Short mmCIF file of C-alpha atoms in Angstrom, two decimals:
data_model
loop_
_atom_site.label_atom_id
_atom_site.label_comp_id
_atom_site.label_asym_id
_atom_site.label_seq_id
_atom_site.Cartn_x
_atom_site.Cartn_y
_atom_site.Cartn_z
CA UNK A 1 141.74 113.44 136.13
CA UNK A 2 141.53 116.34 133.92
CA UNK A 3 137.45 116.78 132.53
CA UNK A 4 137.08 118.78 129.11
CA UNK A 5 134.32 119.94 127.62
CA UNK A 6 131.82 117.70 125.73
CA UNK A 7 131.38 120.38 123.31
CA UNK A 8 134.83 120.68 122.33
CA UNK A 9 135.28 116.67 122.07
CA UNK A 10 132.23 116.63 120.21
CA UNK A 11 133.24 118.92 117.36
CA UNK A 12 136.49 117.24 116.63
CA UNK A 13 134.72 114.15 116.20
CA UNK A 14 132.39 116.14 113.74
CA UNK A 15 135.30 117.61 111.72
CA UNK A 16 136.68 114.08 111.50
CA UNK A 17 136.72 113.28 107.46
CA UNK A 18 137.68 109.42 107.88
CA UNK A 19 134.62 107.50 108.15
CA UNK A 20 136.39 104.86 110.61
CA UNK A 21 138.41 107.72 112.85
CA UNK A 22 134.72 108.99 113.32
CA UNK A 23 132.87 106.19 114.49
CA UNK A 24 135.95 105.50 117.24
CA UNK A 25 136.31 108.81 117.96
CA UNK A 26 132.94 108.65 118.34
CA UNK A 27 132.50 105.64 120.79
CA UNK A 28 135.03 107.13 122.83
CA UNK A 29 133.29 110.30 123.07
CA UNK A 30 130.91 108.19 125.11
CA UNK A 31 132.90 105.91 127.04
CA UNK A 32 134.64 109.51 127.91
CA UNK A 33 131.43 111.04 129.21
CA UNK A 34 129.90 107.98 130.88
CA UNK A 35 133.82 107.62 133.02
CA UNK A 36 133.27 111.59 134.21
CA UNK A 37 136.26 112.97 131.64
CA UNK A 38 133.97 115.40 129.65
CA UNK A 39 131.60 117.88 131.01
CA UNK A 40 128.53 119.49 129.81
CA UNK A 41 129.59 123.51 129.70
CA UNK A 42 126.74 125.77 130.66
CA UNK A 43 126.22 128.37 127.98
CA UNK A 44 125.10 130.11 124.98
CA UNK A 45 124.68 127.99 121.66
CA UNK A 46 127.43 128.47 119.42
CA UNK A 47 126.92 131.30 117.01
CA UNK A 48 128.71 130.24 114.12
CA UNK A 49 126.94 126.86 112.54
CA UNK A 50 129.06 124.34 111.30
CA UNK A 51 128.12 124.63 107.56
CA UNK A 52 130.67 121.59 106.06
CA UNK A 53 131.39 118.79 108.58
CA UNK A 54 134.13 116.45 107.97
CA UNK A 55 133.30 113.96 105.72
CA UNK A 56 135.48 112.10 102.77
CA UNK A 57 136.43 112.94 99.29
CA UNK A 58 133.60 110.66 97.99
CA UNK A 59 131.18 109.92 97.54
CA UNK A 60 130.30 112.64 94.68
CA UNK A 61 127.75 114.98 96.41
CA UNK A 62 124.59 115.80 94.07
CA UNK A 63 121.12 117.17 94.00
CA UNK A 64 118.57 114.41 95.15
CA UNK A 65 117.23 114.01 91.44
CA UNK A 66 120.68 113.30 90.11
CA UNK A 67 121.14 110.09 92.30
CA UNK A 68 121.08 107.39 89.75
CA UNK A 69 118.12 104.85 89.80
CA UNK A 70 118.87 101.47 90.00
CA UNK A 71 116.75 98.08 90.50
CA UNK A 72 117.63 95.76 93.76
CA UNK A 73 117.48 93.12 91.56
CA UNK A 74 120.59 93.66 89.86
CA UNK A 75 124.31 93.47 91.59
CA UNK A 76 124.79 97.40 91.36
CA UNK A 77 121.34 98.57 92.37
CA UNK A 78 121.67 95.92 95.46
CA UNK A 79 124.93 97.67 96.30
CA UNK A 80 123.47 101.40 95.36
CA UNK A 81 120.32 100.38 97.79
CA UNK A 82 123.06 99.23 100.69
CA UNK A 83 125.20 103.19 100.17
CA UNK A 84 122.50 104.74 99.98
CA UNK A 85 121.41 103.25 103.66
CA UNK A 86 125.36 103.50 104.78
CA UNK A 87 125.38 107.60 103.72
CA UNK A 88 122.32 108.18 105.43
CA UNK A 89 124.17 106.36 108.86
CA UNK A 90 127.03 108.53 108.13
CA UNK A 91 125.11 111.79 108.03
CA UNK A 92 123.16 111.08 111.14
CA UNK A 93 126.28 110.62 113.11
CA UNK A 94 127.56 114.02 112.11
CA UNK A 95 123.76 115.45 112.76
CA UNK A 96 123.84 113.76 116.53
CA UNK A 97 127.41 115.07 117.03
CA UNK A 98 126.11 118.34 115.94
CA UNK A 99 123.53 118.40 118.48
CA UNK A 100 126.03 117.96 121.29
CA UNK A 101 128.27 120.36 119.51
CA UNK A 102 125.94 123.24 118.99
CA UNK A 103 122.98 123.50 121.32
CA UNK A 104 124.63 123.67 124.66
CA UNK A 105 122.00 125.59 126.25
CA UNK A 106 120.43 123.18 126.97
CA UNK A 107 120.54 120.52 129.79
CA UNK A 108 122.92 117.36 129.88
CA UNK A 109 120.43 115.39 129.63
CA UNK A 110 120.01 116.40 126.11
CA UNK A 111 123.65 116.38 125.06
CA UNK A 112 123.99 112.64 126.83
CA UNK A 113 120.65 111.12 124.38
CA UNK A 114 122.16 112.63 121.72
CA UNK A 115 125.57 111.54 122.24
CA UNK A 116 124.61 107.73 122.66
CA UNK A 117 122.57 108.62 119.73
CA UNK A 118 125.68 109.17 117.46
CA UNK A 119 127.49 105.79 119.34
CA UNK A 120 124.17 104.07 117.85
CA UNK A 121 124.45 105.45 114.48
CA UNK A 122 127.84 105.18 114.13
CA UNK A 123 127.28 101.34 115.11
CA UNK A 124 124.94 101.44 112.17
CA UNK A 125 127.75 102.57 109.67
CA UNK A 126 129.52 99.97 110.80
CA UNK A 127 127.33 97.04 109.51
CA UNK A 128 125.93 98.75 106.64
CA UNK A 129 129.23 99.26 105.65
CA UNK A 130 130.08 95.59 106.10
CA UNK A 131 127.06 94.39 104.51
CA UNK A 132 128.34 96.74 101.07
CA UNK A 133 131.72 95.68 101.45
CA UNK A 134 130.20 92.00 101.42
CA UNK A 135 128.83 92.41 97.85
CA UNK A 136 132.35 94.19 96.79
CA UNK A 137 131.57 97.58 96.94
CA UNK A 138 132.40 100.37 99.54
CA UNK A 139 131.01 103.59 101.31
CA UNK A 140 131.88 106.22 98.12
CA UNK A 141 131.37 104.03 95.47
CA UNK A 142 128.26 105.53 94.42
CA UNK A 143 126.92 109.41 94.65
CA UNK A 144 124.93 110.51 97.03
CA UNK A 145 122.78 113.70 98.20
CA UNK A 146 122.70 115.87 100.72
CA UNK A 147 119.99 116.41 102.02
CA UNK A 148 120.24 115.59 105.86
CA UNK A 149 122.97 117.84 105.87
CA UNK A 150 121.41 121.15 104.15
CA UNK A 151 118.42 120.67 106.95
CA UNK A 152 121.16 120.66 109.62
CA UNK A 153 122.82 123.98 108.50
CA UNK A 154 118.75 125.46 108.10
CA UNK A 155 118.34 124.89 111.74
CA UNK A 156 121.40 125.37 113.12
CA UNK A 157 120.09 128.42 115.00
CA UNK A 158 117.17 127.21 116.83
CA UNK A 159 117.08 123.86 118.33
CA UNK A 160 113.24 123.52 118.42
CA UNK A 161 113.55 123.85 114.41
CA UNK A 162 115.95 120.90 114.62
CA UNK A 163 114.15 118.60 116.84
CA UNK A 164 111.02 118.94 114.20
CA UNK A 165 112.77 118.75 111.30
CA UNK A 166 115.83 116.59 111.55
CA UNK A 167 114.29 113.79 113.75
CA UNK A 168 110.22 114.63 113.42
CA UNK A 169 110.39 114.95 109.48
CA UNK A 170 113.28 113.66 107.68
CA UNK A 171 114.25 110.54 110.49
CA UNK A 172 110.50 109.66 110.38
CA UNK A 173 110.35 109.42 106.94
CA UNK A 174 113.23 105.96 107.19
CA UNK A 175 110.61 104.70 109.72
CA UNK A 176 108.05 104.66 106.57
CA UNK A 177 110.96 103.41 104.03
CA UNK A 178 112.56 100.48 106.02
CA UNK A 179 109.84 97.95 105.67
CA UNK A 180 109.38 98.12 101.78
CA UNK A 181 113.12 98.17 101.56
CA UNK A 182 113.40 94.90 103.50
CA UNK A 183 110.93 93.73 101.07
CA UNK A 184 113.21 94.60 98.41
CA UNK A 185 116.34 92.82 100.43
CA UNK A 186 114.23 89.34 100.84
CA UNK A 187 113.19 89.37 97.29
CA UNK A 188 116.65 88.83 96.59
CA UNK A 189 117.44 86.51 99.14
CA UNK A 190 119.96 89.20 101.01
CA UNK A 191 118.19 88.09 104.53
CA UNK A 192 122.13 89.27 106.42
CA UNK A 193 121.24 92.91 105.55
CA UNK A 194 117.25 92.36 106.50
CA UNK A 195 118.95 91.95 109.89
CA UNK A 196 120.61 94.80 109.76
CA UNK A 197 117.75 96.57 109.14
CA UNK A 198 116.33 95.09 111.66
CA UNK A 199 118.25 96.54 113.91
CA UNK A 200 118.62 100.04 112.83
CA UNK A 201 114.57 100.25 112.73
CA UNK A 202 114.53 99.56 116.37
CA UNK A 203 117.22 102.07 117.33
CA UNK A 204 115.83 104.77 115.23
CA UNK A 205 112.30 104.63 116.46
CA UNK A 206 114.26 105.86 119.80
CA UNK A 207 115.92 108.49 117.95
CA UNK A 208 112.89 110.17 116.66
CA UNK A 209 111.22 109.51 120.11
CA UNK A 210 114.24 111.94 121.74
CA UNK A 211 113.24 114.48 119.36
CA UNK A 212 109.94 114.32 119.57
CA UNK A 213 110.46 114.60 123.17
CA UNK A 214 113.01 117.33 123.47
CA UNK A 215 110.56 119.20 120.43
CA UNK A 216 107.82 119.26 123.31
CA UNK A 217 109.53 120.25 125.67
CA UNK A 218 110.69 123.07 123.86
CA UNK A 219 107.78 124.08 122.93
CA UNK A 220 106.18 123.74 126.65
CA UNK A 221 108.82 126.21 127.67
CA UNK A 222 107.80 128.42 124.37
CA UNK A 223 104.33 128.22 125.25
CA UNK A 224 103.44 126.63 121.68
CA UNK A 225 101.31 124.52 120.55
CA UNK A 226 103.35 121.15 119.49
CA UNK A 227 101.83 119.84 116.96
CA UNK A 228 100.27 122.98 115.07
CA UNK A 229 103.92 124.56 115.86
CA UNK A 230 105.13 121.27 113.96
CA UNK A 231 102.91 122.31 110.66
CA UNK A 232 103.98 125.35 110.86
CA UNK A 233 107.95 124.99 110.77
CA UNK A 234 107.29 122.01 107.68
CA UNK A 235 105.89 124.84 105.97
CA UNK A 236 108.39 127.86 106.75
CA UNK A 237 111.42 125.51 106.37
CA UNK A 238 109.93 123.39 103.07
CA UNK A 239 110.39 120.54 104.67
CA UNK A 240 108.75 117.38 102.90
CA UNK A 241 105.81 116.97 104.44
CA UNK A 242 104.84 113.25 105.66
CA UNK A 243 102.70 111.08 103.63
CA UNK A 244 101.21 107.79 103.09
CA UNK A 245 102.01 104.94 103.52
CA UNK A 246 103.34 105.42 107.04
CA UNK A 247 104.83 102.70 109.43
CA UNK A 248 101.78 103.76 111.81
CA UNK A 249 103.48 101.43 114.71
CA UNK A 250 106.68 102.59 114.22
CA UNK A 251 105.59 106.47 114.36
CA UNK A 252 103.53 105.57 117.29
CA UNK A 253 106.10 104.00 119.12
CA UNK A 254 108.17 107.41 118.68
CA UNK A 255 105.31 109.49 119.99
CA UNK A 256 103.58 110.84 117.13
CA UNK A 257 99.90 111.38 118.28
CA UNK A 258 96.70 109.46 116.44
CA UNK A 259 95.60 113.41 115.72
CA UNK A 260 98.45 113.49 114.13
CA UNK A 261 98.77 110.20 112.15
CA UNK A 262 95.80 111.06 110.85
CA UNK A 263 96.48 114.37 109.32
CA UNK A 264 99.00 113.33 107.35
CA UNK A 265 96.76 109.79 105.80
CA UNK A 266 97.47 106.85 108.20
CA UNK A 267 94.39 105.01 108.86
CA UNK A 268 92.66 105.11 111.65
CA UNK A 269 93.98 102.82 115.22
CA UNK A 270 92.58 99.46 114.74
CA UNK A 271 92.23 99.54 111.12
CA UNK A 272 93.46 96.19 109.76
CA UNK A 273 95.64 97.61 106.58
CA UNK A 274 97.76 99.16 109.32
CA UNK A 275 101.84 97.78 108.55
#
């Protein structure tokens, strides 16, 4: 049997521009590593960041102001809610992929979370998708931002940046946002897509808990601080920095600390107006 390297396997599935031919190549990326055909290369992180991964010809990519807003109420701002949900799936397969890709440093325990990781989000796609293509619409229908991506390339050199930033900041923030968008699904009676929410909010409370952990540990073996360290890379980076209301349980769940929580305006533990 002839092993190749993760990396490698993982960056072809990153350049992949079909949305489809990325999630498979993507579940086979893991069915690959789990059967012993690709390896985890010992090495230095790869100097040259991948700065435009493959993605299709739409949808229309445009600052985060210029995304149209639409009410859930009507049949286009249902749909527009749904893309917006399926782009942000889309990007965080690309952002795993990149992690196995990029930061190969570090152990193999770190490339295999973050490779099951991508499996998961690409799994996500995959019903979002369905649930847009339900109402008659598809992924590219609408325009979308960028966002997720432009954080990627800003911390492509240091994986500690990544782990705070990526997962810690902008993957927290759609703990906070799920609930009051499955609000906005039930008021309209779409209770198929609550479901899928459902699901993705339990997966991605694992994801950020893999960065936080992997952001500790880097900064045990940095000798920093984590959470002032944490602060301090919102502010160097301009990251947006967390805020109220926060899904308190969720963020807990993913290991952000009460000291924390409470910096950035959740209410204390035990406080009844906690979601």
């Amino acid at each position: 049997m002839q092993i190749q390297s993760l990396h490698d396997a993982a960056l072809a599935a990153l350049m992949l521009p079909d949305p489809d031919g990325k999630c498979r190549a993507t579940d086979a990326l893991l069915a690959d590593r789990r059967a012993g055909r690709l390896a985890v290369v010992a090495g230095a992180d790869d100097p040259a960041p991948v700065t435009e991964p493959g993605r299709p010809p739409r949808p229309e990519l445009v600052a985060p102001q210029a995304v149209p807003m639409r009410r859930a109420g009507t049949r286009e701002g249902h749909a527009a809610l749904l893309h917006a949900i399926a782009h942000i799936e889309f990007n965080a397969i690309n952002l795993a992929l990149d992690c196995v890709y990029r930061f190969r440093a570090l152990p193999a325990e770190f490339h295999d979370g973050w490779l099951a990781v991508a499996a998961e989000e690409a799994h996500h796609f995959g019903l979002v998708r369905g649930r847009l293509r339900a109402l008659g619409f598809d992924y590219g229908d609408f325009p979308a931002h960028n966002g997720l991506w432009e954080m990627a390339c800003k911390t492509a050199g240091d994986p500690l940046a990544r782990m705070a930033l990526v997962p810690r900041v902008l993957e927290a923030r759609g703990l906070d946002a799920t609930p009051p968008i499955m609000a906005k699904l039930k008021a309209i009676g779409d209770r198929d897509s609550v479901a899928v929410l459902e699901i993705i909010l339990r997966d991605e409370i694992g994801h950020v808990a893999l960065g936080d952990r992997w952001f500790r540990v880097l900064c045990a073996g940095r000798g920093l601080e984590p959470e002032a360290t944490y602060v301090e890379l919102i502010e160097a980076f301009d990251a947006p920095r967390p805020r109220p209301p926060l899904h308190v349980e969720a963020r807990r769940a993913a290991g952000f600390s009460e000291a924390e929580l409470a910096r950035f305006g959740a209410p204390p533990a035990g406080d009844q107006r906690l979601p």
